[in-house]
Short mmCIF file of C-alpha atoms in Angstrom, two decimals:
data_model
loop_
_atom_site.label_atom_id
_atom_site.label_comp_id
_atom_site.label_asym_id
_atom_site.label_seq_id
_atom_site.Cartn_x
_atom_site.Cartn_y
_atom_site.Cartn_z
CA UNK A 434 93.12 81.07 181.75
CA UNK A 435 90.23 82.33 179.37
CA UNK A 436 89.04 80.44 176.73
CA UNK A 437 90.38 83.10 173.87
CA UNK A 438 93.42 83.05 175.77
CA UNK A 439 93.12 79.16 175.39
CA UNK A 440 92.76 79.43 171.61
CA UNK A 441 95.37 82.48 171.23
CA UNK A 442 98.16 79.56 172.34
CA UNK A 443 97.03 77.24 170.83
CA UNK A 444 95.86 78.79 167.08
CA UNK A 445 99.31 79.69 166.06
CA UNK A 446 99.23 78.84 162.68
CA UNK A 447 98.55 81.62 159.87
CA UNK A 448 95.92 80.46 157.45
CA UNK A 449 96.40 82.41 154.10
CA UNK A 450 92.82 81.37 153.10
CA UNK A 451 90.64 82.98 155.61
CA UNK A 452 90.60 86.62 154.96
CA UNK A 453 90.89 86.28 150.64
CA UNK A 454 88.18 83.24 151.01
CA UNK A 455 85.78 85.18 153.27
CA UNK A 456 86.24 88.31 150.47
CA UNK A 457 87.40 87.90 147.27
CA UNK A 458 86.06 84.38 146.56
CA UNK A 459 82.76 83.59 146.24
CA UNK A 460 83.12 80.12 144.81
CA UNK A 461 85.86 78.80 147.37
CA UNK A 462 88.03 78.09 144.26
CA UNK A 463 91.50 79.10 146.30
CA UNK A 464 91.62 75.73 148.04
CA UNK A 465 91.44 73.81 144.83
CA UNK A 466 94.80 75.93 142.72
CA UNK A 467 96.49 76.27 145.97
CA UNK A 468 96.28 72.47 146.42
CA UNK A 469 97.84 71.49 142.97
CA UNK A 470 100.45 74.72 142.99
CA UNK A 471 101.50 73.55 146.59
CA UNK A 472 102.02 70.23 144.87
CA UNK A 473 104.61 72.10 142.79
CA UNK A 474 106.23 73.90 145.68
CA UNK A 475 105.57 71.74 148.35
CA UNK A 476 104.84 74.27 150.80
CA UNK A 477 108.02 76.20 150.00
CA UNK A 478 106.14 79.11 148.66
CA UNK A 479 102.98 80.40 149.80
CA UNK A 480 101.24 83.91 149.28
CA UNK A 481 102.62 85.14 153.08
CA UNK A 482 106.04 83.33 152.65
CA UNK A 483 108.34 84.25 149.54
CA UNK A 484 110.84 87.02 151.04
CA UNK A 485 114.44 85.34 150.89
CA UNK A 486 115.41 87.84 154.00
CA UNK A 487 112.04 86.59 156.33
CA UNK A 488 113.01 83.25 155.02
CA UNK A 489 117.10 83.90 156.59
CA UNK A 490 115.78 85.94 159.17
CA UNK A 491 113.10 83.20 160.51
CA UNK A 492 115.92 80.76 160.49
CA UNK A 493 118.40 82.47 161.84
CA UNK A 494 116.39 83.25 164.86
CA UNK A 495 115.65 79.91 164.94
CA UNK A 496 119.08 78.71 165.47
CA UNK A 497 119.60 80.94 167.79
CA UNK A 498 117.06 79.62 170.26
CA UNK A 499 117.76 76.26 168.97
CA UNK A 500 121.78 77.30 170.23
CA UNK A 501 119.90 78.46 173.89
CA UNK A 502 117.82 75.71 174.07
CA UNK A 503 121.01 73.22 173.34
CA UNK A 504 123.62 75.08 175.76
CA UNK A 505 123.59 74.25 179.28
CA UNK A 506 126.13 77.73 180.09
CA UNK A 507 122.45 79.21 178.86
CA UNK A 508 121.21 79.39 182.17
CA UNK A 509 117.52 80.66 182.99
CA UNK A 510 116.88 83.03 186.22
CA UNK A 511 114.58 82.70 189.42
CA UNK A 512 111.60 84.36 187.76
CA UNK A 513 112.30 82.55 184.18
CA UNK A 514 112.09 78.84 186.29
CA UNK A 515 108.99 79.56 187.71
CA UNK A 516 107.04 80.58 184.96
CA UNK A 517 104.07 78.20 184.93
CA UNK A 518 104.00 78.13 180.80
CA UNK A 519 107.30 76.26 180.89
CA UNK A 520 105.21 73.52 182.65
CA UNK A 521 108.73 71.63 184.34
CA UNK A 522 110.17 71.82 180.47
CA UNK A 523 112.53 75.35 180.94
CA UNK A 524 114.12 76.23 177.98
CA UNK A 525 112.49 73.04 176.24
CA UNK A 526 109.19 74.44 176.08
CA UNK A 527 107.17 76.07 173.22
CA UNK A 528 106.11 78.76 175.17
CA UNK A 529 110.66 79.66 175.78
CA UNK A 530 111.24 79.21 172.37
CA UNK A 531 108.11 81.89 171.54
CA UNK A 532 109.69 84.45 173.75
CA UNK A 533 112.97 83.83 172.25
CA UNK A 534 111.74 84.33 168.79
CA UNK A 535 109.54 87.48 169.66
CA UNK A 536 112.25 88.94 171.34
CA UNK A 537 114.61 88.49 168.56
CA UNK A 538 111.76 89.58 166.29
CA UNK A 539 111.21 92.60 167.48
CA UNK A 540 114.70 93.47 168.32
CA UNK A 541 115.39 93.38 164.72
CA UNK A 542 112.56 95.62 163.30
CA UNK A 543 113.77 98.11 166.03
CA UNK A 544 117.27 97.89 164.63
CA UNK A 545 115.77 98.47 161.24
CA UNK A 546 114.00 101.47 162.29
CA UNK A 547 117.12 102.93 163.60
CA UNK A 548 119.08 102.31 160.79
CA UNK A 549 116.52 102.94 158.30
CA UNK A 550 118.23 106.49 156.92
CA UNK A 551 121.19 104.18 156.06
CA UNK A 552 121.98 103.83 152.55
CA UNK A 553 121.42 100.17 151.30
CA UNK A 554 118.46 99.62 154.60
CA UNK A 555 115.08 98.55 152.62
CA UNK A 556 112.58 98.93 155.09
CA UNK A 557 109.91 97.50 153.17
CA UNK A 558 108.85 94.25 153.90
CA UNK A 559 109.95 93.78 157.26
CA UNK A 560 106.77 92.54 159.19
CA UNK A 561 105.78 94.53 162.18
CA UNK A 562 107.57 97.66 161.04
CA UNK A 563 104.65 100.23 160.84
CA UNK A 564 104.01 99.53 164.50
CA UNK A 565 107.64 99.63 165.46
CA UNK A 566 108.21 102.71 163.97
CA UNK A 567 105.09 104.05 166.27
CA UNK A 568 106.83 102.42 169.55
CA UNK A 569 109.79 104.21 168.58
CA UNK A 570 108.17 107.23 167.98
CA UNK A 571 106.06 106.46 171.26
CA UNK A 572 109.15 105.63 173.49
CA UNK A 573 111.09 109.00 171.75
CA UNK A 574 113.32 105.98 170.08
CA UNK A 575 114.06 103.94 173.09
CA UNK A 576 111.39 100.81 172.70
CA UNK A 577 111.06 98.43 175.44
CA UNK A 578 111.84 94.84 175.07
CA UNK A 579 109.91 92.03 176.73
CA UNK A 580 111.45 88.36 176.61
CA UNK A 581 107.80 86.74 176.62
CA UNK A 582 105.61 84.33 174.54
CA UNK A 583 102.45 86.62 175.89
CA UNK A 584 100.75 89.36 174.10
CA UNK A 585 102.30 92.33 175.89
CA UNK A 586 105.66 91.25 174.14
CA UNK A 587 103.88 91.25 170.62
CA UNK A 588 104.48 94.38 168.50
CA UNK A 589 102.59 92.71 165.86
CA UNK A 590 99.01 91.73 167.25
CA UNK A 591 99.33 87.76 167.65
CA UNK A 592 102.50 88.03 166.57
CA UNK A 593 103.03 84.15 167.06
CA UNK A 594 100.87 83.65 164.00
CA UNK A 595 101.34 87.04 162.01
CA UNK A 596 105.17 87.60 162.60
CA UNK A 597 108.52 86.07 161.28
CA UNK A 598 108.06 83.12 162.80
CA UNK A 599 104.09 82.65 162.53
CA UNK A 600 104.29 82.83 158.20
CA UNK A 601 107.33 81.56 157.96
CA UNK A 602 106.90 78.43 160.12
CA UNK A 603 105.48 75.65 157.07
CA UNK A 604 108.15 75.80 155.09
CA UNK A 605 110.89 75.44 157.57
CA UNK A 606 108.38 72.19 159.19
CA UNK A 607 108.12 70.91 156.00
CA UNK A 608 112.14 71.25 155.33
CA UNK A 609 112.40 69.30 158.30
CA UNK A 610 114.26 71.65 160.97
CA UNK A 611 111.58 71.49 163.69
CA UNK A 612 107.92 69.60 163.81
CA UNK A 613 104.82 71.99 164.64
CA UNK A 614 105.72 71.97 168.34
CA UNK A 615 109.26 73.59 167.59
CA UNK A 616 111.40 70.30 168.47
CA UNK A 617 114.69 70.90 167.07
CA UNK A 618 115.97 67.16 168.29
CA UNK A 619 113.88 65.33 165.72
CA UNK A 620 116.63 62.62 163.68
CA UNK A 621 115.53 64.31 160.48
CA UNK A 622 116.91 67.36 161.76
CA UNK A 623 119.82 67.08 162.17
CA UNK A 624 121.00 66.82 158.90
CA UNK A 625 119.30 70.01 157.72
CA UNK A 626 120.65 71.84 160.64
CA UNK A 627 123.97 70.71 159.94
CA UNK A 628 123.53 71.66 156.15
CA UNK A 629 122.78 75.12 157.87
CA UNK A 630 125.11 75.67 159.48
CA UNK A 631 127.75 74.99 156.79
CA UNK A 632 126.30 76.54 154.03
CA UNK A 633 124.73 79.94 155.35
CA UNK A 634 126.10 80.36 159.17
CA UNK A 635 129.71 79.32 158.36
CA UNK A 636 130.15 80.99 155.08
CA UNK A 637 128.46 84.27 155.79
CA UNK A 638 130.45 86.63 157.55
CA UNK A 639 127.93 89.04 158.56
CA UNK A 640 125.86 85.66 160.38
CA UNK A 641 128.84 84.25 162.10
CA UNK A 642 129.20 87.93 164.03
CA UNK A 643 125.68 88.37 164.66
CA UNK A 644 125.21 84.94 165.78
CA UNK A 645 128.12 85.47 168.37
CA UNK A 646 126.74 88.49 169.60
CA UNK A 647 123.38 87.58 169.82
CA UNK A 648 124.27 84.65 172.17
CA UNK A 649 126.10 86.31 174.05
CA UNK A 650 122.84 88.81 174.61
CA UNK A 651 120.55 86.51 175.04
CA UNK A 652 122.30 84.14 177.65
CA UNK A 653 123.00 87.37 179.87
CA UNK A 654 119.00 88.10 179.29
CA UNK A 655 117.70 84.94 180.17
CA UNK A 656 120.19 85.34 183.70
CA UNK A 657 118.07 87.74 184.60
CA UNK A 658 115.95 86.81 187.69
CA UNK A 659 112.66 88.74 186.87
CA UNK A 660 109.67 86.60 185.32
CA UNK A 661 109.56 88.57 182.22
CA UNK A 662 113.28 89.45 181.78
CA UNK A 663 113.62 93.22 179.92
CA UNK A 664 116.14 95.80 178.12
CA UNK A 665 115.13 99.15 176.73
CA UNK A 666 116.72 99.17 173.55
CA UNK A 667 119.38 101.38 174.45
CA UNK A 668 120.35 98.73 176.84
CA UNK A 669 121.20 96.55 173.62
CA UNK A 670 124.68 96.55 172.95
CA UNK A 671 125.32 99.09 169.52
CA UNK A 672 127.78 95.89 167.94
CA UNK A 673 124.47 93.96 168.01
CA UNK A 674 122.00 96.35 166.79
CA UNK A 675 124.84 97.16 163.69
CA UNK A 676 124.98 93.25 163.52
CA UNK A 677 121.12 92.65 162.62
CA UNK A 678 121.59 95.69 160.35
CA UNK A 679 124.61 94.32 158.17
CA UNK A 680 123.16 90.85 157.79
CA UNK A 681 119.31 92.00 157.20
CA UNK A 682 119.89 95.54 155.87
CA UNK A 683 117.88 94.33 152.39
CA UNK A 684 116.51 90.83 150.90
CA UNK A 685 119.08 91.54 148.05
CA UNK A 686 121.87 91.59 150.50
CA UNK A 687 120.42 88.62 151.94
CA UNK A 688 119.93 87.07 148.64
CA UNK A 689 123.56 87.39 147.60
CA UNK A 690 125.00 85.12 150.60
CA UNK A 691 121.99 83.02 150.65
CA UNK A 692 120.80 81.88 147.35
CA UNK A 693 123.06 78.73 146.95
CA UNK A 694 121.50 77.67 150.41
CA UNK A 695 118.21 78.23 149.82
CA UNK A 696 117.98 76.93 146.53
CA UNK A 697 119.90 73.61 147.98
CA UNK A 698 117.87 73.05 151.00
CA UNK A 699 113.93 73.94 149.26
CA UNK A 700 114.96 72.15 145.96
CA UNK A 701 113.35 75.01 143.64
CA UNK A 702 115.53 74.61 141.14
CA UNK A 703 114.62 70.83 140.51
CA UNK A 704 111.53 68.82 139.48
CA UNK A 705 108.56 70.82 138.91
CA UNK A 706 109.62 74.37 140.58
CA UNK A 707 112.74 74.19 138.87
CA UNK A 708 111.17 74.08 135.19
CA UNK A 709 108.99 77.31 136.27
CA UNK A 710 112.19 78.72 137.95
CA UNK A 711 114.16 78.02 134.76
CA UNK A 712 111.10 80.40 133.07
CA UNK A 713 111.53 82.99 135.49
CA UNK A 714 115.23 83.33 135.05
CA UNK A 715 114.92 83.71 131.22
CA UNK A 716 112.66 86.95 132.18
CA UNK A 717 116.23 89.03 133.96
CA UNK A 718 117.35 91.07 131.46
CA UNK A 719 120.73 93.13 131.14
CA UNK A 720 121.09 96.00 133.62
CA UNK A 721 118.17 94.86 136.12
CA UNK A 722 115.09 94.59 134.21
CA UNK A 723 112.61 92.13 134.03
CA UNK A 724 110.02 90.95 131.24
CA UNK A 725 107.70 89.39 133.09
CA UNK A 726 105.77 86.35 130.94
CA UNK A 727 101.99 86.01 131.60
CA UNK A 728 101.81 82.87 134.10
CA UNK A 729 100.03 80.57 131.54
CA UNK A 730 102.99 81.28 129.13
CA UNK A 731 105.20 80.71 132.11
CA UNK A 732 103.66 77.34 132.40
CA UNK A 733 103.45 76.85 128.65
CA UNK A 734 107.23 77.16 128.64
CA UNK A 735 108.11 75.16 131.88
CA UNK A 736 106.23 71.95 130.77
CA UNK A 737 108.34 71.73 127.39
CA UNK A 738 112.10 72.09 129.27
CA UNK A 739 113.84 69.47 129.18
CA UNK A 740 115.17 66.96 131.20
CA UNK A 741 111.93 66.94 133.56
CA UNK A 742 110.96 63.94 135.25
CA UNK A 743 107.09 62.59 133.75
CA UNK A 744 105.62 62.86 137.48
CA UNK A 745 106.87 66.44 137.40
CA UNK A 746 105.72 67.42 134.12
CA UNK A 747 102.10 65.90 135.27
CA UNK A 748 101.98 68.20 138.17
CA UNK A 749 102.42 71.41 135.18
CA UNK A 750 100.67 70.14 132.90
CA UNK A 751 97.49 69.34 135.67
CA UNK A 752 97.83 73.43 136.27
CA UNK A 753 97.39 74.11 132.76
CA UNK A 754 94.09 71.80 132.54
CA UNK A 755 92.71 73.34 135.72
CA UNK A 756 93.00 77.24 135.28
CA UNK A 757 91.06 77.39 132.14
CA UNK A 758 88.28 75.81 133.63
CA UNK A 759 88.19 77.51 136.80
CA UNK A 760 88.95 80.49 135.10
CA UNK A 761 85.46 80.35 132.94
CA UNK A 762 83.41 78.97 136.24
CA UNK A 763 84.57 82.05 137.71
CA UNK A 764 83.78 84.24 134.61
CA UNK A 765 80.19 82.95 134.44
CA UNK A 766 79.40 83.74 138.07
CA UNK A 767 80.80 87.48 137.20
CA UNK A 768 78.11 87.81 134.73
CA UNK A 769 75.88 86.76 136.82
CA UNK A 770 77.18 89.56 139.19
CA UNK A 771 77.37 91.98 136.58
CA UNK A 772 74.03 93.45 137.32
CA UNK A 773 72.16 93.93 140.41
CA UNK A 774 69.01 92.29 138.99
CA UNK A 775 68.54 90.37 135.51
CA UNK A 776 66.78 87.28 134.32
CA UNK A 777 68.82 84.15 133.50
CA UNK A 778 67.82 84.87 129.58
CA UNK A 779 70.27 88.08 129.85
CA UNK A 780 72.86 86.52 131.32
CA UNK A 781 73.14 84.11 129.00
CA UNK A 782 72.73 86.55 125.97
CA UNK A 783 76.37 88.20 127.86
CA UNK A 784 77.56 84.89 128.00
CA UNK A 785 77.30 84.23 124.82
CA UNK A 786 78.61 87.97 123.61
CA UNK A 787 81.64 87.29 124.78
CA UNK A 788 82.20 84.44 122.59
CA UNK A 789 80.82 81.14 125.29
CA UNK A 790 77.77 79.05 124.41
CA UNK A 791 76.88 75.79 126.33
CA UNK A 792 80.05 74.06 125.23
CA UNK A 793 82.53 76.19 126.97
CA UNK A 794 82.22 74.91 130.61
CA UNK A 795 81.91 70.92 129.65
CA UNK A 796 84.86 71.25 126.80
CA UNK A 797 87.13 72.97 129.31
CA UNK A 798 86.25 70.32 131.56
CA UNK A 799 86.68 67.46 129.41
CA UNK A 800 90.57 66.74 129.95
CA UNK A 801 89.80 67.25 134.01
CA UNK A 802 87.09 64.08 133.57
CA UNK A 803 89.26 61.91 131.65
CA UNK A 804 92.34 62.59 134.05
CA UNK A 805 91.22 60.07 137.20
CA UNK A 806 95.24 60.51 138.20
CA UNK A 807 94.45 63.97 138.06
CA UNK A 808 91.74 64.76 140.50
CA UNK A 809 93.27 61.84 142.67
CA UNK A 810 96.48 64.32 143.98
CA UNK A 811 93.91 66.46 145.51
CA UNK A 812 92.04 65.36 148.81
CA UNK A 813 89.52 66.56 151.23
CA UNK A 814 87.70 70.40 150.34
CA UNK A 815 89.39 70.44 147.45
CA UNK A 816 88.48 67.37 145.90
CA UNK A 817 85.15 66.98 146.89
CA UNK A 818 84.79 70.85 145.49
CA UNK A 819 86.27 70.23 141.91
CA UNK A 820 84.49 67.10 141.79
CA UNK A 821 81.43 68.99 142.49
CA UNK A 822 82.24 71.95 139.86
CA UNK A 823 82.86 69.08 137.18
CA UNK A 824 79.27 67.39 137.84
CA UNK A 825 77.74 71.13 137.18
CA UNK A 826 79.37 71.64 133.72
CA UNK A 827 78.35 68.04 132.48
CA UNK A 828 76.14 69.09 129.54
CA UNK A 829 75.43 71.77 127.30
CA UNK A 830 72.24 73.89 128.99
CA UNK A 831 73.69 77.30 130.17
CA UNK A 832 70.99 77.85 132.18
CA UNK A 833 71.39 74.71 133.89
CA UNK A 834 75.34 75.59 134.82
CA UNK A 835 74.10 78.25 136.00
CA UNK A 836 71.11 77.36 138.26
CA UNK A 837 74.05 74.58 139.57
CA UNK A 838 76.56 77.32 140.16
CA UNK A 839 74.13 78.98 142.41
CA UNK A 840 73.64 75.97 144.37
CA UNK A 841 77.07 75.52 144.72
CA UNK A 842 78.14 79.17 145.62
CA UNK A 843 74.76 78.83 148.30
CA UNK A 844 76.57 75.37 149.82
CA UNK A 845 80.27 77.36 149.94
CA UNK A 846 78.84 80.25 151.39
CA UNK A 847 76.85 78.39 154.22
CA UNK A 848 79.82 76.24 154.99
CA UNK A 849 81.56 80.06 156.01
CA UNK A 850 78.48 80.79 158.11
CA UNK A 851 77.86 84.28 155.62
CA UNK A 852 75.03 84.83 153.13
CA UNK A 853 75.17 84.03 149.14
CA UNK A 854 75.58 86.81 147.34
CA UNK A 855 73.12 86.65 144.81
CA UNK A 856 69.99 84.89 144.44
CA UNK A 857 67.49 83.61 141.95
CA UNK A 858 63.74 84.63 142.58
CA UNK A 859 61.13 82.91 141.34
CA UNK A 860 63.46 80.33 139.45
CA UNK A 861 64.43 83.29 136.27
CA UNK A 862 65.14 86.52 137.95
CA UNK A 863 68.55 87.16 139.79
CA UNK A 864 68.99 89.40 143.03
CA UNK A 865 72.45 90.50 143.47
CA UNK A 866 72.98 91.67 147.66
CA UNK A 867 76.66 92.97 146.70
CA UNK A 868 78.44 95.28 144.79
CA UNK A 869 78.18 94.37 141.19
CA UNK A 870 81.56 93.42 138.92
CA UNK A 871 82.26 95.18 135.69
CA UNK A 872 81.86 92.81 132.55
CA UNK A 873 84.95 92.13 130.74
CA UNK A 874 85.55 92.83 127.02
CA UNK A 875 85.42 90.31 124.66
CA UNK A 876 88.73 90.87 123.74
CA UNK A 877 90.06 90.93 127.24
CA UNK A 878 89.05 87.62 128.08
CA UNK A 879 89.40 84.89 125.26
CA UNK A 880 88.16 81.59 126.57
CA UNK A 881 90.44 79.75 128.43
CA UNK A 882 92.63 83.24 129.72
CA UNK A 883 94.13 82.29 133.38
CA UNK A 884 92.47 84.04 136.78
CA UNK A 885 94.87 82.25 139.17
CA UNK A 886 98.51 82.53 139.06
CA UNK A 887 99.73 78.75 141.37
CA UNK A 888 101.94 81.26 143.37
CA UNK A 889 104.29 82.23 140.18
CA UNK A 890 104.33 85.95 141.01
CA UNK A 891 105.11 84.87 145.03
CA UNK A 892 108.20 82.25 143.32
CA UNK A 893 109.04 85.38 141.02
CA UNK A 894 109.54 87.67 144.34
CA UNK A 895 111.85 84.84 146.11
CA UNK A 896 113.68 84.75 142.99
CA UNK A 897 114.29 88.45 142.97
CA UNK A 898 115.88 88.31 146.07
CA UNK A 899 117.90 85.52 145.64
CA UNK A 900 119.50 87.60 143.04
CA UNK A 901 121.17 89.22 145.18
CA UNK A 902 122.93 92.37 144.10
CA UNK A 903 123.82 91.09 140.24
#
């Protein structure tokens, strides 16, 4: 086995930081609001994980393999047995419950595709559909399906990571219904599962026929005595394709058998979430429209509902000291970027034009210094980074901040391997090596406006869907 091949089974995980850190975020701030809004959420939400029908979808297929995996009638064929990636553990292993989660996958988006000029069938937002609709259109709409963990199964390149199950996998590990090694056995399992499969399985129709037909499917698959077991999709039986299509056909359908479940098992309607979600409700409006709030209002409002809990209301009201400060570090390195060469002197003359002075980054970081529980319920890159943006706006000399930002943007920059983006020659004189930002009017950007949003618009999406059809 190569060694990318090595790393391709073993790097499963999706990490939401790399691409947006690498781009968009010169001053690595994303690890420090994503570590106090995922202290909101708990790793319910994320900014790849808030569609209510991925969320059903991912643990539906799931409990399928979980059902295949449990039932010794399940039997696995000559070729299945001897696949060395099972390593002795059959249907047991990680590498059987990948194939069993691609296949299912992928069988899905290709019943999508074939349904999509259905009324009520939203393609949008199933993953992987842009290249199913080119296998279909490839295969003259008969797609082959591969029951395989390997890449030639993938639709989606490294579809373990990028798929259903791949973005969707934290928050069903952090509800408890498998560890990161997909053991469904765990003792804190088995409540959750049972929960499951009272709450959604039992009392959704549509589930309890698609979950009988796709067993039945996927036990005569796995039967099969080739290594990589295969069915064109015409092969599928139509009652299962219809199946996928009535229980998935949009996340509002979804979200109308679903939403007491989900909002029972993640707990975002209690604590912390459930003041924000409380917010977000307030913004549906008769016949379908929302208002949507500005997040720091949204926050604003959430920390005053009442009855919430004092370590809850800490873990809003630590958002709302953050942003503003991050929100003017981030400002001040944009004027610095404004230009592709100036002297500190003219930065600091924009600075000060639109309405900051040498105050503004060590009075927005006051509250942050005097909070020690604060900067405690962050660990690791994120502490040791907000610590390190707090020690740059101690006193009042702008061009001080400044000459510390750079440092700091230098140190976050190396740590990626990649160059700084701009840098100062002959300790006055800036040299910007990227494409320069637009300044912001004064008007547009009062001191303390929010950058960051802490995953409110991703909670706002969920929400949407979990509507339902109302």
């Amino acid at each position: 086995m190569t060694a990318s091949r090595i790393l391709q089974d073993i790097l499963t995980e999706f990490d939401e930081r790399i691409s947006s850190e690498l781009n968009l975020d010169p001053l690595g701030l994303q690890v420090i609001w994503s570590a106090y809004g995922q202290k909101i959420f708990r790793n319910r939400i994320s900014s790849i994980s808030n569609d209510v029908r991925n969320y059903t979808l991912n643990l539906f297929n799931h409990a399928v393999t979980k059902a295949l995996v449990e039932d010794d009638g399940a039997m696995l064929g000559k070729g299945l047995l001897k696949n060395k990636a099972y390593a002795g553990r059959g249907k047991d292993s990680t590498a059987f419950k990948q194939a069993c989660l691609i296949y299912l996958e992928n069988l899905f988006a290709y019943a999508i595709v074939d349904a999509q000029a259905m009324q009520g069938v939203e393609t949008s937002g199933v993953l992987g559909i842009s290249k199913a609709r080119r296998r279909w259109e490839e295969s003259a709409g008969n797609p082959r399906l591969l029951f395989s963990h390997e890449a030639q199964a993938h639709v989606l390149v490294r579809q373990n990571s990028l798929g259903v199950s791949g973005r969707y996998k934290t928050p069903l590990v952090e509800m408890k219904f498998f560890d990161s090694s997909y053991d469904y056995a765990l003792p804190e399992s088995r409540p959750q599962w049972q929960k499951a499969q009272a709450l959604l399985f039992s009392a959704s129709e549509s589930l309890v026929e698609l979950q009988k037909s796709v067993n039945a499917h996927m036990t005569e698959l796995l039967a099969d005595t080739r290594r990589e077991p295969e069915r064109s999709f015409a092969e599928v039986p139509a009652a299962l394709k219809q199946a996928f299509v009535n229980a998935f056909r949009s996340p509002a359908v979804v979200g109308e058998y679903a939403r007491d479940f989900w909002l029972a098992i993640t707990e975002l309607d209690q604590g912390a979430p459930g003041a924000l979600y409380k917010v977000l409700k307030d913004e549906w409006l008769p016949g379908g429209q929302v208002q949507k709030l500005p997040t720091a209002e949204v926050f604003a409002l959430a920390v005053k509902r009442q009855p919430l809990a004092a370590a809850d209301r800490e873990k809003l009201e630590h958002v709302c000291m953050l942003e503003p400060f991050l929100g003017e570090l981030e400002l001040l390195l944009g004027v610095m970027l404004s230009t592709k060469s100036q002297s500190l002197d003219e930065v600091l003359i924009n600075w000060k034009a639109l309405g900051r002075d040498g105050h503004t980054l060590p009075d927005s970081a006051a509250r942050i210094e005097a909070n020690a529980a604060m900067r405690a319920q962050v660990a690791g890159t994120a502490a040791e980074r907000l610590d390190e943006l707090l020690a740059l706006a101690r006193g009042t000399d702008v061009r001080q901040h400044m000459e510390q930002l750079l440092k700091y943007h230098d140190k976050v920059m190396e740590a990626r391997g990649q160059s700084p983006w701009l840098r100062l020659l002959g300790g006055r004189q800036l040299k910007i090596d990227v494409r320069t930002r637009p300044l912001p009017e004064k008007d547009d950007r009062p001191v303390g406006a929010w950058v960051h949003q802490y995953y409110v618009p991703q909670f706002r999406h969920l929400l949407s869907g979990l509507r339902g059809l109302a």
